[in-house]
Amino acid sequence: MITLRAPAKVNLRLRVLGREQSGFHGLETLFCAISLADEIRVARRDDGEVELVVDGQAPTALPEDNLVVRAARAYAREIGEAGGFAIHLYKRIPSAAGLGGGSSDAAATLLALQALCDQPLDARRLLRLGAGLGSDVPFFLCGSPLAWAWSRGERLLALPPLESRPVLVAHPGTPMPTPRAFQILAESRGAGFVPGAAVLDSGGLGDWKALRGLAVNDFGEIVAREIPGVGDALHAIRHAGAHIAMVAGSGSAVFGVFATPQARDAAVPSVESLGFATWRAETLAAMPIPRPAPS
Ligand code: C5P
């Protein structure tokens, strides 16, 4: 049996570029993994079935629709085996929150299966398989907790991790489905929208101070407009001294990156008084690795 933590992510920068012919939008984004994590345990089954048991603190998709099951079936097809697996998923990361939970669970499943199988896939095939499951999956497979991504997120540049920083994650209780967020953004921009090319300075990626200057999320305004309390929560997080305070991905969660755990913790009461659930976390300096577990 293999066990693995599946971390959430935040986007320290998220620019949505033009809509491509595929219907998807090109992105320019900076992914950062955080310590808020689901946990996954995978064991082999002899009967060729994929069984998923979910428990934990956050609701998630039913087993048949769950990306974890789709990941396990796709992996078995790719390696050409019947692939029977028993998977246990412990959920902490809220869904439709912009935190990449479903994608991270799928990536963790693939990594656990790689560790279980005698002839694991090479990195290219694994990344391609992941990209077919969801836009954020390749990031969780790339091995670094910090990475630039372009296109749909499958073109990745893994960056050297920065020192860990305290993070506050807050969720309003209302989900924001990703397709809806993209649709509202596209409608608000209209047909005449011309995406601006960002100018990146490679020297500007080396520390938190520099990243602060890049921190922008194109979904910020629409999520604050659509989801009650988001604007106030961001204001409270900034007021408490966060260096970066943004919507997570396409929402509805928000997050703040702080200099000290004390500053982060001081923000909790004001954010919770707005009706938000909160999680104290840190940015990750390394991605979790699969470990054998007692059966
Ligand atoms: O990749 P994911 O399954 O999360 O995407 C859900 C939906 O969000 C897509 O079907 C598409 O409508 C929209 N989307 C997009 N551009 C992206 C990612 C998602 O338009 N880069």
PDB file of C-alpha atoms and ligand atoms in Angstrom:
ATOM      1  CA  MET A   1       0.000   0.000   0.000  1.00  0.00           C
ATOM      2  CA  ILE A   2       1.186   3.515  -0.829  1.00  0.00           C
ATOM      3  CA  THR A   3       0.223   6.685   1.006  1.00  0.00           C
ATOM      4  CA  LEU A   4       0.649  10.256  -0.245  1.00  0.00           C
ATOM      5  CA  ARG A   5      -0.452  13.756   0.702  1.00  0.00           C
ATOM      6  CA  ALA A   6      -2.181  15.704  -2.075  1.00  0.00           C
ATOM      7  CA  PRO A   7      -1.520  19.403  -1.421  1.00  0.00           C
ATOM      8  CA  ALA A   8      -3.701  22.342  -2.440  1.00  0.00           C
ATOM      9  CA  LYS A   9      -2.278  25.109  -4.625  1.00  0.00           C
ATOM     10  CA  VAL A  10      -2.717  28.823  -4.943  1.00  0.00           C
ATOM     11  CA  ASN A  11      -1.857  30.906  -7.990  1.00  0.00           C
ATOM     12  CA  LEU A  12       0.472  33.749  -7.039  1.00  0.00           C
ATOM     13  CA  ARG A  13      -0.256  35.168 -10.492  1.00  0.00           C
ATOM     14  CA  LEU A  14      -3.092  34.222 -12.821  1.00  0.00           C
ATOM     15  CA  ARG A  15      -3.519  36.011 -16.127  1.00  0.00           C
ATOM     16  CA  VAL A  16      -6.230  34.727 -18.435  1.00  0.00           C
ATOM     17  CA  LEU A  17      -5.286  35.362 -22.058  1.00  0.00           C
ATOM     18  CA  GLY A  18      -7.380  34.779 -25.179  1.00  0.00           C
ATOM     19  CA  ARG A  19      -9.934  32.035 -25.729  1.00  0.00           C
ATOM     20  CA  GLU A  20      -8.443  29.389 -27.999  1.00  0.00           C
ATOM     21  CA  GLN A  21     -10.242  27.350 -30.662  1.00  0.00           C
ATOM     22  CA  SER A  22     -10.498  24.442 -28.232  1.00  0.00           C
ATOM     23  CA  GLY A  23     -12.770  26.644 -26.095  1.00  0.00           C
ATOM     24  CA  PHE A  24     -10.110  26.815 -23.399  1.00  0.00           C
ATOM     25  CA  HIS A  25      -8.330  30.009 -22.444  1.00  0.00           C
ATOM     26  CA  GLY A  26      -4.595  30.416 -22.574  1.00  0.00           C
ATOM     27  CA  LEU A  27      -3.155  31.129 -19.142  1.00  0.00           C
ATOM     28  CA  GLU A  28      -0.042  32.582 -17.664  1.00  0.00           C
ATOM     29  CA  THR A  29       0.207  31.514 -14.081  1.00  0.00           C
ATOM     30  CA  LEU A  30       2.517  30.952 -11.150  1.00  0.00           C
ATOM     31  CA  PHE A  31       1.515  27.883  -9.146  1.00  0.00           C
ATOM     32  CA  CYS A  32       2.510  27.487  -5.515  1.00  0.00           C
ATOM     33  CA  ALA A  33       1.683  24.369  -3.475  1.00  0.00           C
ATOM     34  CA  ILE A  34       0.612  24.787   0.153  1.00  0.00           C
ATOM     35  CA  SER A  35       0.463  22.503   3.171  1.00  0.00           C
ATOM     36  CA  LEU A  36      -3.358  22.210   3.291  1.00  0.00           C
ATOM     37  CA  ALA A  37      -3.690  18.704   1.852  1.00  0.00           C
ATOM     38  CA  ASP A  38      -5.908  15.722   1.200  1.00  0.00           C
ATOM     39  CA  GLU A  39      -4.498  12.257   1.858  1.00  0.00           C
ATOM     40  CA  ILE A  40      -4.616   9.311  -0.442  1.00  0.00           C
ATOM     41  CA  ARG A  41      -3.912   5.609   0.163  1.00  0.00           C
ATOM     42  CA  VAL A  42      -3.759   3.162  -2.712  1.00  0.00           C
ATOM     43  CA  ALA A  43      -3.477  -0.639  -2.655  1.00  0.00           C
ATOM     44  CA  ARG A  44      -3.735  -3.219  -5.432  1.00  0.00           C
ATOM     45  CA  ARG A  45      -6.904  -5.295  -5.876  1.00  0.00           C
ATOM     46  CA  ASP A  46      -6.917  -8.602  -7.711  1.00  0.00           C
ATOM     47  CA  ASP A  47     -10.352  -8.268  -9.304  1.00  0.00           C
ATOM     48  CA  GLY A  48      -9.584  -5.416 -11.724  1.00  0.00           C
ATOM     49  CA  GLU A  49     -12.084  -3.059 -10.002  1.00  0.00           C
ATOM     50  CA  VAL A  50     -11.313   0.511  -8.979  1.00  0.00           C
ATOM     51  CA  GLU A  51     -12.878   1.134  -5.588  1.00  0.00           C
ATOM     52  CA  LEU A  52     -12.887   4.602  -3.986  1.00  0.00           C
ATOM     53  CA  VAL A  53     -13.799   5.323  -0.380  1.00  0.00           C
ATOM     54  CA  VAL A  54     -13.962   9.008   0.581  1.00  0.00           C
ATOM     55  CA  ASP A  55     -14.101  10.533   4.009  1.00  0.00           C
ATOM     56  CA  GLY A  56     -12.889  13.681   5.695  1.00  0.00           C
ATOM     57  CA  GLN A  57     -14.012  17.217   6.221  1.00  0.00           C
ATOM     58  CA  ALA A  58     -14.918  18.437   2.732  1.00  0.00           C
ATOM     59  CA  PRO A  59     -17.608  17.100   0.378  1.00  0.00           C
ATOM     60  CA  THR A  60     -16.422  15.875  -3.013  1.00  0.00           C
ATOM     61  CA  ALA A  61     -17.744  14.331  -6.223  1.00  0.00           C
ATOM     62  CA  LEU A  62     -19.375  10.877  -6.049  1.00  0.00           C
ATOM     63  CA  PRO A  63     -16.882   8.036  -6.684  1.00  0.00           C
ATOM     64  CA  GLU A  64     -17.975   7.474 -10.294  1.00  0.00           C
ATOM     65  CA  ASP A  65     -17.413  11.141 -11.190  1.00  0.00           C
ATOM     66  CA  ASN A  66     -14.342  11.546  -9.042  1.00  0.00           C
ATOM     67  CA  LEU A  67     -11.149  12.473 -10.848  1.00  0.00           C
ATOM     68  CA  VAL A  68      -9.326   9.941  -8.678  1.00  0.00           C
ATOM     69  CA  VAL A  69     -11.250   7.060 -10.245  1.00  0.00           C
ATOM     70  CA  ARG A  70     -10.813   8.496 -13.726  1.00  0.00           C
ATOM     71  CA  ALA A  71      -7.074   8.859 -13.064  1.00  0.00           C
ATOM     72  CA  ALA A  72      -6.754   5.234 -11.883  1.00  0.00           C
ATOM     73  CA  ARG A  73      -8.683   3.886 -14.883  1.00  0.00           C
ATOM     74  CA  ALA A  74      -6.716   6.037 -17.339  1.00  0.00           C
ATOM     75  CA  TYR A  75      -3.447   4.882 -15.761  1.00  0.00           C
ATOM     76  CA  ALA A  76      -4.411   1.212 -16.012  1.00  0.00           C
ATOM     77  CA  ARG A  77      -5.321   1.715 -19.703  1.00  0.00           C
ATOM     78  CA  GLU A  78      -2.020   3.477 -20.342  1.00  0.00           C
ATOM     79  CA  ILE A  79       0.105   0.704 -18.835  1.00  0.00           C
ATOM     80  CA  GLY A  80      -2.095  -1.930 -20.472  1.00  0.00           C
ATOM     81  CA  GLU A  81      -3.106  -3.725 -17.268  1.00  0.00           C
ATOM     82  CA  ALA A  82      -6.500  -4.615 -15.841  1.00  0.00           C
ATOM     83  CA  GLY A  83      -5.469  -2.410 -12.916  1.00  0.00           C
ATOM     84  CA  GLY A  84      -7.518  -3.222  -9.833  1.00  0.00           C
ATOM     85  CA  PHE A  85      -6.993  -0.612  -7.103  1.00  0.00           C
ATOM     86  CA  ALA A  86      -8.529   0.182  -3.721  1.00  0.00           C
ATOM     87  CA  ILE A  87      -8.238   3.900  -3.049  1.00  0.00           C
ATOM     88  CA  HIS A  88      -8.978   5.754   0.158  1.00  0.00           C
ATOM     89  CA  LEU A  89      -9.263   9.540  -0.055  1.00  0.00           C
ATOM     90  CA  TYR A  90      -9.362  11.781   2.994  1.00  0.00           C
ATOM     91  CA  LYS A  91     -10.663  15.230   1.950  1.00  0.00           C
ATOM     92  CA  ARG A  92      -9.710  18.483   3.588  1.00  0.00           C
ATOM     93  CA  ILE A  93      -9.456  20.794   0.570  1.00  0.00           C
ATOM     94  CA  PRO A  94     -12.829  22.377  -0.289  1.00  0.00           C
ATOM     95  CA  SER A  95     -14.120  21.728  -3.839  1.00  0.00           C
ATOM     96  CA  ALA A  96     -14.793  24.370  -6.509  1.00  0.00           C
ATOM     97  CA  ALA A  97     -12.655  26.719  -4.434  1.00  0.00           C
ATOM     98  CA  GLY A  98      -9.780  27.366  -6.852  1.00  0.00           C
ATOM     99  CA  LEU A  99      -7.396  25.352  -4.664  1.00  0.00           C
ATOM    100  CA  GLY A 100      -6.824  22.533  -7.170  1.00  0.00           C
ATOM    101  CA  GLY A 101      -7.997  19.800  -4.782  1.00  0.00           C
ATOM    102  CA  GLY A 102      -9.520  17.458  -7.381  1.00  0.00           C
ATOM    103  CA  SER A 103      -6.502  17.828  -9.667  1.00  0.00           C
ATOM    104  CA  SER A 104      -4.106  17.240  -6.793  1.00  0.00           C
ATOM    105  CA  ASP A 105      -6.006  14.090  -5.759  1.00  0.00           C
ATOM    106  CA  ALA A 106      -5.781  12.829  -9.346  1.00  0.00           C
ATOM    107  CA  ALA A 107      -2.050  13.596  -9.531  1.00  0.00           C
ATOM    108  CA  ALA A 108      -1.426  11.913  -6.165  1.00  0.00           C
ATOM    109  CA  THR A 109      -3.300   8.853  -7.441  1.00  0.00           C
ATOM    110  CA  LEU A 110      -1.063   8.707 -10.511  1.00  0.00           C
ATOM    111  CA  LEU A 111       2.089   9.108  -8.396  1.00  0.00           C
ATOM    112  CA  ALA A 112       0.946   6.399  -5.969  1.00  0.00           C
ATOM    113  CA  LEU A 113       0.207   4.063  -8.882  1.00  0.00           C
ATOM    114  CA  GLN A 114       3.655   4.809 -10.321  1.00  0.00           C
ATOM    115  CA  ALA A 115       5.137   3.713  -6.985  1.00  0.00           C
ATOM    116  CA  LEU A 116       2.985   0.550  -6.915  1.00  0.00           C
ATOM    117  CA  CYS A 117       3.621  -0.593 -10.465  1.00  0.00           C
ATOM    118  CA  ASP A 118       6.624  -2.598 -11.602  1.00  0.00           C
ATOM    119  CA  GLN A 119       7.098  -0.635 -14.803  1.00  0.00           C
ATOM    120  CA  PRO A 120       6.154   2.991 -14.160  1.00  0.00           C
ATOM    121  CA  LEU A 121       5.459   5.369 -17.055  1.00  0.00           C
ATOM    122  CA  ASP A 122       8.176   7.772 -18.144  1.00  0.00           C
ATOM    123  CA  ALA A 123       7.731  11.422 -17.152  1.00  0.00           C
ATOM    124  CA  ARG A 124       6.434  12.538 -20.562  1.00  0.00           C
ATOM    125  CA  ARG A 125       3.679   9.934 -20.753  1.00  0.00           C
ATOM    126  CA  LEU A 126       2.721  10.631 -17.162  1.00  0.00           C
ATOM    127  CA  LEU A 127       2.441  14.379 -17.787  1.00  0.00           C
ATOM    128  CA  ARG A 128       0.395  13.810 -20.929  1.00  0.00           C
ATOM    129  CA  LEU A 129      -1.932  11.484 -19.061  1.00  0.00           C
ATOM    130  CA  GLY A 130      -2.281  14.060 -16.275  1.00  0.00           C
ATOM    131  CA  ALA A 131      -2.996  16.927 -18.681  1.00  0.00           C
ATOM    132  CA  GLY A 132      -5.882  14.922 -20.145  1.00  0.00           C
ATOM    133  CA  LEU A 133      -7.478  14.673 -16.702  1.00  0.00           C
ATOM    134  CA  GLY A 134      -7.480  18.351 -15.714  1.00  0.00           C
ATOM    135  CA  SER A 135      -5.661  21.605 -16.298  1.00  0.00           C
ATOM    136  CA  ASP A 136      -3.925  21.718 -12.909  1.00  0.00           C
ATOM    137  CA  VAL A 137      -2.833  18.068 -12.826  1.00  0.00           C
ATOM    138  CA  PRO A 138       0.542  18.542 -14.611  1.00  0.00           C
ATOM    139  CA  PHE A 139       1.634  21.063 -11.974  1.00  0.00           C
ATOM    140  CA  PHE A 140       1.066  18.542  -9.188  1.00  0.00           C
ATOM    141  CA  LEU A 141       3.133  16.013 -11.149  1.00  0.00           C
ATOM    142  CA  CYS A 142       6.056  18.312 -11.938  1.00  0.00           C
ATOM    143  CA  GLY A 143       7.892  17.690  -8.672  1.00  0.00           C
ATOM    144  CA  SER A 144       8.379  21.316  -7.630  1.00  0.00           C
ATOM    145  CA  PRO A 145       6.063  23.268  -5.309  1.00  0.00           C
ATOM    146  CA  LEU A 146       6.608  26.430  -7.405  1.00  0.00           C
ATOM    147  CA  ALA A 147       6.186  26.553 -11.183  1.00  0.00           C
ATOM    148  CA  TRP A 148       5.275  28.909 -13.984  1.00  0.00           C
ATOM    149  CA  ALA A 149       2.724  27.528 -16.390  1.00  0.00           C
ATOM    150  CA  TRP A 150       1.388  28.615 -19.741  1.00  0.00           C
ATOM    151  CA  SER A 151      -1.209  27.452 -22.227  1.00  0.00           C
ATOM    152  CA  ARG A 152      -3.792  25.395 -20.299  1.00  0.00           C
ATOM    153  CA  GLY A 153      -1.247  24.802 -17.557  1.00  0.00           C
ATOM    154  CA  GLU A 154       0.501  21.917 -19.249  1.00  0.00           C
ATOM    155  CA  ARG A 155       3.534  23.927 -20.352  1.00  0.00           C
ATOM    156  CA  LEU A 156       5.498  24.152 -17.155  1.00  0.00           C
ATOM    157  CA  LEU A 157       8.719  25.625 -15.897  1.00  0.00           C
ATOM    158  CA  ALA A 158       9.540  24.202 -12.467  1.00  0.00           C
ATOM    159  CA  LEU A 159      11.219  26.845 -10.314  1.00  0.00           C
ATOM    160  CA  PRO A 160      13.525  26.471  -7.308  1.00  0.00           C
ATOM    161  CA  PRO A 161      11.243  26.627  -4.248  1.00  0.00           C
ATOM    162  CA  LEU A 162      11.269  29.705  -2.052  1.00  0.00           C
ATOM    163  CA  GLU A 163      11.515  29.576   1.717  1.00  0.00           C
ATOM    164  CA  SER A 164       8.229  28.550   3.275  1.00  0.00           C
ATOM    165  CA  ARG A 165       5.797  31.366   4.216  1.00  0.00           C
ATOM    166  CA  PRO A 166       2.690  31.257   6.428  1.00  0.00           C
ATOM    167  CA  VAL A 167      -0.568  31.239   4.472  1.00  0.00           C
ATOM    168  CA  LEU A 168      -4.165  31.777   5.538  1.00  0.00           C
ATOM    169  CA  VAL A 169      -6.789  30.107   3.333  1.00  0.00           C
ATOM    170  CA  ALA A 170     -10.407  31.193   3.737  1.00  0.00           C
ATOM    171  CA  HIS A 171     -13.539  29.801   2.102  1.00  0.00           C
ATOM    172  CA  PRO A 172     -16.936  31.523   1.990  1.00  0.00           C
ATOM    173  CA  GLY A 173     -18.955  28.286   1.849  1.00  0.00           C
ATOM    174  CA  THR A 174     -20.217  29.069  -1.660  1.00  0.00           C
ATOM    175  CA  PRO A 175     -18.538  27.177  -4.516  1.00  0.00           C
ATOM    176  CA  MET A 176     -17.447  28.822  -7.779  1.00  0.00           C
ATOM    177  CA  PRO A 177     -17.430  26.194 -10.562  1.00  0.00           C
ATOM    178  CA  THR A 178     -14.479  26.790 -12.904  1.00  0.00           C
ATOM    179  CA  PRO A 179     -16.523  26.836 -16.176  1.00  0.00           C
ATOM    180  CA  ARG A 180     -18.800  29.509 -14.718  1.00  0.00           C
ATOM    181  CA  ALA A 181     -15.847  31.682 -13.662  1.00  0.00           C
ATOM    182  CA  PHE A 182     -14.352  31.511 -17.170  1.00  0.00           C
ATOM    183  CA  GLN A 183     -17.738  32.225 -18.744  1.00  0.00           C
ATOM    184  CA  ILE A 184     -18.347  35.328 -16.610  1.00  0.00           C
ATOM    185  CA  LEU A 185     -14.831  36.561 -17.316  1.00  0.00           C
ATOM    186  CA  ALA A 186     -15.250  36.068 -21.083  1.00  0.00           C
ATOM    187  CA  GLU A 187     -18.630  37.861 -21.053  1.00  0.00           C
ATOM    188  CA  SER A 188     -17.292  40.765 -19.023  1.00  0.00           C
ATOM    189  CA  ARG A 189     -14.423  41.226 -21.475  1.00  0.00           C
ATOM    190  CA  GLY A 190     -16.526  41.089 -24.618  1.00  0.00           C
ATOM    191  CA  ALA A 191     -15.500  40.324 -28.187  1.00  0.00           C
ATOM    192  CA  GLY A 192     -12.986  43.149 -28.547  1.00  0.00           C
ATOM    193  CA  PHE A 193     -10.702  41.908 -25.788  1.00  0.00           C
ATOM    194  CA  VAL A 194      -7.035  41.777 -26.782  1.00  0.00           C
ATOM    195  CA  PRO A 195      -4.877  39.843 -24.327  1.00  0.00           C
ATOM    196  CA  GLY A 196      -1.813  41.724 -23.155  1.00  0.00           C
ATOM    197  CA  ALA A 197       1.494  39.911 -23.195  1.00  0.00           C
ATOM    198  CA  ALA A 198       3.180  39.964 -19.818  1.00  0.00           C
ATOM    199  CA  VAL A 199       6.819  40.886 -19.542  1.00  0.00           C
ATOM    200  CA  LEU A 200       8.601  38.570 -17.160  1.00  0.00           C
ATOM    201  CA  ASP A 201      11.926  39.325 -15.661  1.00  0.00           C
ATOM    202  CA  SER A 202      13.675  36.113 -14.680  1.00  0.00           C
ATOM    203  CA  GLY A 203      15.517  38.009 -11.947  1.00  0.00           C
ATOM    204  CA  GLY A 204      12.139  38.843 -10.439  1.00  0.00           C
ATOM    205  CA  LEU A 205      11.268  35.300  -9.415  1.00  0.00           C
ATOM    206  CA  GLY A 206      13.919  34.720  -6.820  1.00  0.00           C
ATOM    207  CA  ASP A 207      12.275  36.001  -3.648  1.00  0.00           C
ATOM    208  CA  TRP A 208       8.932  36.790  -2.060  1.00  0.00           C
ATOM    209  CA  LYS A 209       9.433  40.549  -2.362  1.00  0.00           C
ATOM    210  CA  ALA A 210       9.774  40.245  -6.135  1.00  0.00           C
ATOM    211  CA  LEU A 211       6.793  37.898  -6.426  1.00  0.00           C
ATOM    212  CA  ARG A 212       4.651  40.479  -4.684  1.00  0.00           C
ATOM    213  CA  GLY A 213       5.082  42.721  -7.718  1.00  0.00           C
ATOM    214  CA  LEU A 214       3.741  39.968  -9.995  1.00  0.00           C
ATOM    215  CA  ALA A 215       0.758  39.033  -7.842  1.00  0.00           C
ATOM    216  CA  VAL A 216      -2.430  39.561  -9.832  1.00  0.00           C
ATOM    217  CA  ASN A 217      -5.453  37.383 -10.521  1.00  0.00           C
ATOM    218  CA  ASP A 218      -7.744  38.195 -13.455  1.00  0.00           C
ATOM    219  CA  PHE A 219     -10.613  36.429 -11.636  1.00  0.00           C
ATOM    220  CA  GLY A 220     -10.259  38.677  -8.575  1.00  0.00           C
ATOM    221  CA  GLU A 221     -12.865  41.280  -9.506  1.00  0.00           C
ATOM    222  CA  ILE A 222     -15.527  38.912 -10.765  1.00  0.00           C
ATOM    223  CA  VAL A 223     -15.233  36.550  -7.794  1.00  0.00           C
ATOM    224  CA  ALA A 224     -15.493  39.533  -5.415  1.00  0.00           C
ATOM    225  CA  ARG A 225     -18.607  40.663  -7.326  1.00  0.00           C
ATOM    226  CA  GLU A 226     -20.262  37.225  -7.489  1.00  0.00           C
ATOM    227  CA  ILE A 227     -19.521  35.783  -4.042  1.00  0.00           C
ATOM    228  CA  PRO A 228     -20.687  37.778  -1.013  1.00  0.00           C
ATOM    229  CA  GLY A 229     -17.984  38.499   1.537  1.00  0.00           C
ATOM    230  CA  VAL A 230     -14.969  37.854  -0.725  1.00  0.00           C
ATOM    231  CA  GLY A 231     -14.069  41.536  -1.039  1.00  0.00           C
ATOM    232  CA  ASP A 232     -14.384  42.034   2.730  1.00  0.00           C
ATOM    233  CA  ALA A 233     -12.319  38.918   3.481  1.00  0.00           C
ATOM    234  CA  LEU A 234      -9.535  40.113   1.182  1.00  0.00           C
ATOM    235  CA  HIS A 235      -9.660  43.514   2.862  1.00  0.00           C
ATOM    236  CA  ALA A 236      -9.383  41.868   6.312  1.00  0.00           C
ATOM    237  CA  ILE A 237      -6.443  39.711   5.181  1.00  0.00           C
ATOM    238  CA  ARG A 238      -4.624  42.737   3.749  1.00  0.00           C
ATOM    239  CA  HIS A 239      -5.407  44.808   6.826  1.00  0.00           C
ATOM    240  CA  ALA A 240      -3.783  42.086   8.974  1.00  0.00           C
ATOM    241  CA  GLY A 241      -0.535  42.627   7.051  1.00  0.00           C
ATOM    242  CA  ALA A 242      -0.572  39.984   4.297  1.00  0.00           C
ATOM    243  CA  HIS A 243       2.056  40.691   1.645  1.00  0.00           C
ATOM    244  CA  ILE A 244      -0.069  38.958  -0.955  1.00  0.00           C
ATOM    245  CA  ALA A 245      -3.877  38.670  -0.661  1.00  0.00           C
ATOM    246  CA  MET A 246      -5.805  37.216  -3.572  1.00  0.00           C
ATOM    247  CA  VAL A 247      -8.585  34.996  -4.767  1.00  0.00           C
ATOM    248  CA  ALA A 248      -7.371  31.371  -5.153  1.00  0.00           C
ATOM    249  CA  GLY A 249      -7.467  30.278  -8.808  1.00  0.00           C
ATOM    250  CA  SER A 250     -10.944  30.984 -10.208  1.00  0.00           C
ATOM    251  CA  GLY A 251     -12.396  31.189  -6.674  1.00  0.00           C
ATOM    252  CA  SER A 252     -14.253  31.035  -4.414  1.00  0.00           C
ATOM    253  CA  ALA A 253     -11.519  30.685  -1.751  1.00  0.00           C
ATOM    254  CA  VAL A 254      -9.168  33.536  -0.911  1.00  0.00           C
ATOM    255  CA  PHE A 255      -5.701  33.423   0.617  1.00  0.00           C
ATOM    256  CA  GLY A 256      -3.036  35.603   2.185  1.00  0.00           C
ATOM    257  CA  VAL A 257       0.722  35.109   2.351  1.00  0.00           C
ATOM    258  CA  PHE A 258       2.191  36.506   5.568  1.00  0.00           C
ATOM    259  CA  ALA A 259       5.678  37.204   6.917  1.00  0.00           C
ATOM    260  CA  THR A 260       5.079  35.450  10.250  1.00  0.00           C
ATOM    261  CA  PRO A 261       2.691  32.824  11.689  1.00  0.00           C
ATOM    262  CA  GLN A 262       1.652  35.403  14.327  1.00  0.00           C
ATOM    263  CA  ALA A 263       0.503  37.875  11.655  1.00  0.00           C
ATOM    264  CA  ARG A 264      -1.398  35.089   9.873  1.00  0.00           C
ATOM    265  CA  ASP A 265      -3.065  33.907  13.059  1.00  0.00           C
ATOM    266  CA  ALA A 266      -4.086  37.466  13.985  1.00  0.00           C
ATOM    267  CA  ALA A 267      -6.106  37.630  10.744  1.00  0.00           C
ATOM    268  CA  VAL A 268      -8.229  34.580  11.624  1.00  0.00           C
ATOM    269  CA  PRO A 269     -10.925  36.155  13.899  1.00  0.00           C
ATOM    270  CA  SER A 270     -11.832  38.969  11.494  1.00  0.00           C
ATOM    271  CA  VAL A 271     -12.052  36.575   8.517  1.00  0.00           C
ATOM    272  CA  GLU A 272     -14.100  34.028  10.469  1.00  0.00           C
ATOM    273  CA  SER A 273     -16.446  36.780  11.676  1.00  0.00           C
ATOM    274  CA  LEU A 274     -17.408  37.207   7.987  1.00  0.00           C
ATOM    275  CA  GLY A 275     -18.633  33.597   7.980  1.00  0.00           C
ATOM    276  CA  PHE A 276     -15.568  32.153   6.243  1.00  0.00           C
ATOM    277  CA  ALA A 277     -13.996  28.808   7.190  1.00  0.00           C
ATOM    278  CA  THR A 278     -10.231  29.202   7.627  1.00  0.00           C
ATOM    279  CA  TRP A 279      -7.156  26.985   7.407  1.00  0.00           C
ATOM    280  CA  ARG A 280      -3.678  27.884   8.672  1.00  0.00           C
ATOM    281  CA  ALA A 281      -1.094  26.602   6.219  1.00  0.00           C
ATOM    282  CA  GLU A 282       2.353  27.287   4.787  1.00  0.00           C
ATOM    283  CA  THR A 283       3.728  27.398   1.284  1.00  0.00           C
ATOM    284  CA  LEU A 284       5.625  24.174   0.588  1.00  0.00           C
ATOM    285  CA  ALA A 285       9.385  24.082   0.114  1.00  0.00           C
ATOM    286  CA  ALA A 286       9.164  20.520  -1.308  1.00  0.00           C
ATOM    287  CA  MET A 287       6.424  18.348  -2.746  1.00  0.00           C
ATOM    288  CA  PRO A 288       5.251  15.343  -0.684  1.00  0.00           C
ATOM    289  CA  ILE A 289       6.600  11.987  -1.858  1.00  0.00           C
ATOM    290  CA  PRO A 290       4.765   8.617  -2.007  1.00  0.00           C
ATOM    291  CA  ARG A 291       5.567   6.297   0.915  1.00  0.00           C
ATOM    292  CA  PRO A 292       4.879   2.632   1.530  1.00  0.00           C
ATOM    293  CA  ALA A 293       2.253   2.145   4.265  1.00  0.00           C
ATOM    294  CA  PRO A 294       1.302  -0.912   6.319  1.00  0.00           C
ATOM    295  CA  SER A 295      -1.673  -2.714   4.727  1.00  0.00           C
TER     296      SER A 295
HETATM  297  O1  C5P B   1      -9.670  22.120 -16.738  1.00  0.00           O
HETATM  298  P1  C5P B   1     -10.976  22.114 -16.059  1.00  0.00           P
HETATM  299  O2  C5P B   1     -11.717  20.807 -16.241  1.00  0.00           O
HETATM  300  O3  C5P B   1     -10.960  22.589 -14.660  1.00  0.00           O
HETATM  301  O4  C5P B   1     -11.861  23.196 -16.864  1.00  0.00           O
HETATM  302  C1  C5P B   1     -13.233  23.383 -16.650  1.00  0.00           C
HETATM  303  C2  C5P B   1     -13.785  24.393 -17.663  1.00  0.00           C
HETATM  304  O5  C5P B   1     -13.247  25.703 -17.407  1.00  0.00           O
HETATM  305  C3  C5P B   1     -13.476  24.099 -19.101  1.00  0.00           C
HETATM  306  O6  C5P B   1     -14.405  23.224 -19.670  1.00  0.00           O
HETATM  307  C4  C5P B   1     -13.538  25.484 -19.747  1.00  0.00           C
HETATM  308  O7  C5P B   1     -14.884  25.869 -19.943  1.00  0.00           O
HETATM  309  C5  C5P B   1     -12.994  26.386 -18.636  1.00  0.00           C
HETATM  310  N1  C5P B   1     -11.556  26.610 -18.812  1.00  0.00           N
HETATM  311  C6  C5P B   1     -11.102  27.494 -19.778  1.00  0.00           C
HETATM  312  N2  C5P B   1      -9.749  27.692 -19.922  1.00  0.00           N
HETATM  313  C7  C5P B   1      -8.861  27.039 -19.144  1.00  0.00           C
HETATM  314  C8  C5P B   1      -9.312  26.149 -18.146  1.00  0.00           C
HETATM  315  C9  C5P B   1     -10.662  25.949 -18.010  1.00  0.00           C
HETATM  316  O8  C5P B   1     -11.892  28.104 -20.479  1.00  0.00           O
HETATM  317  N3  C5P B   1      -7.540  27.260 -19.315  1.00  0.00           N
END
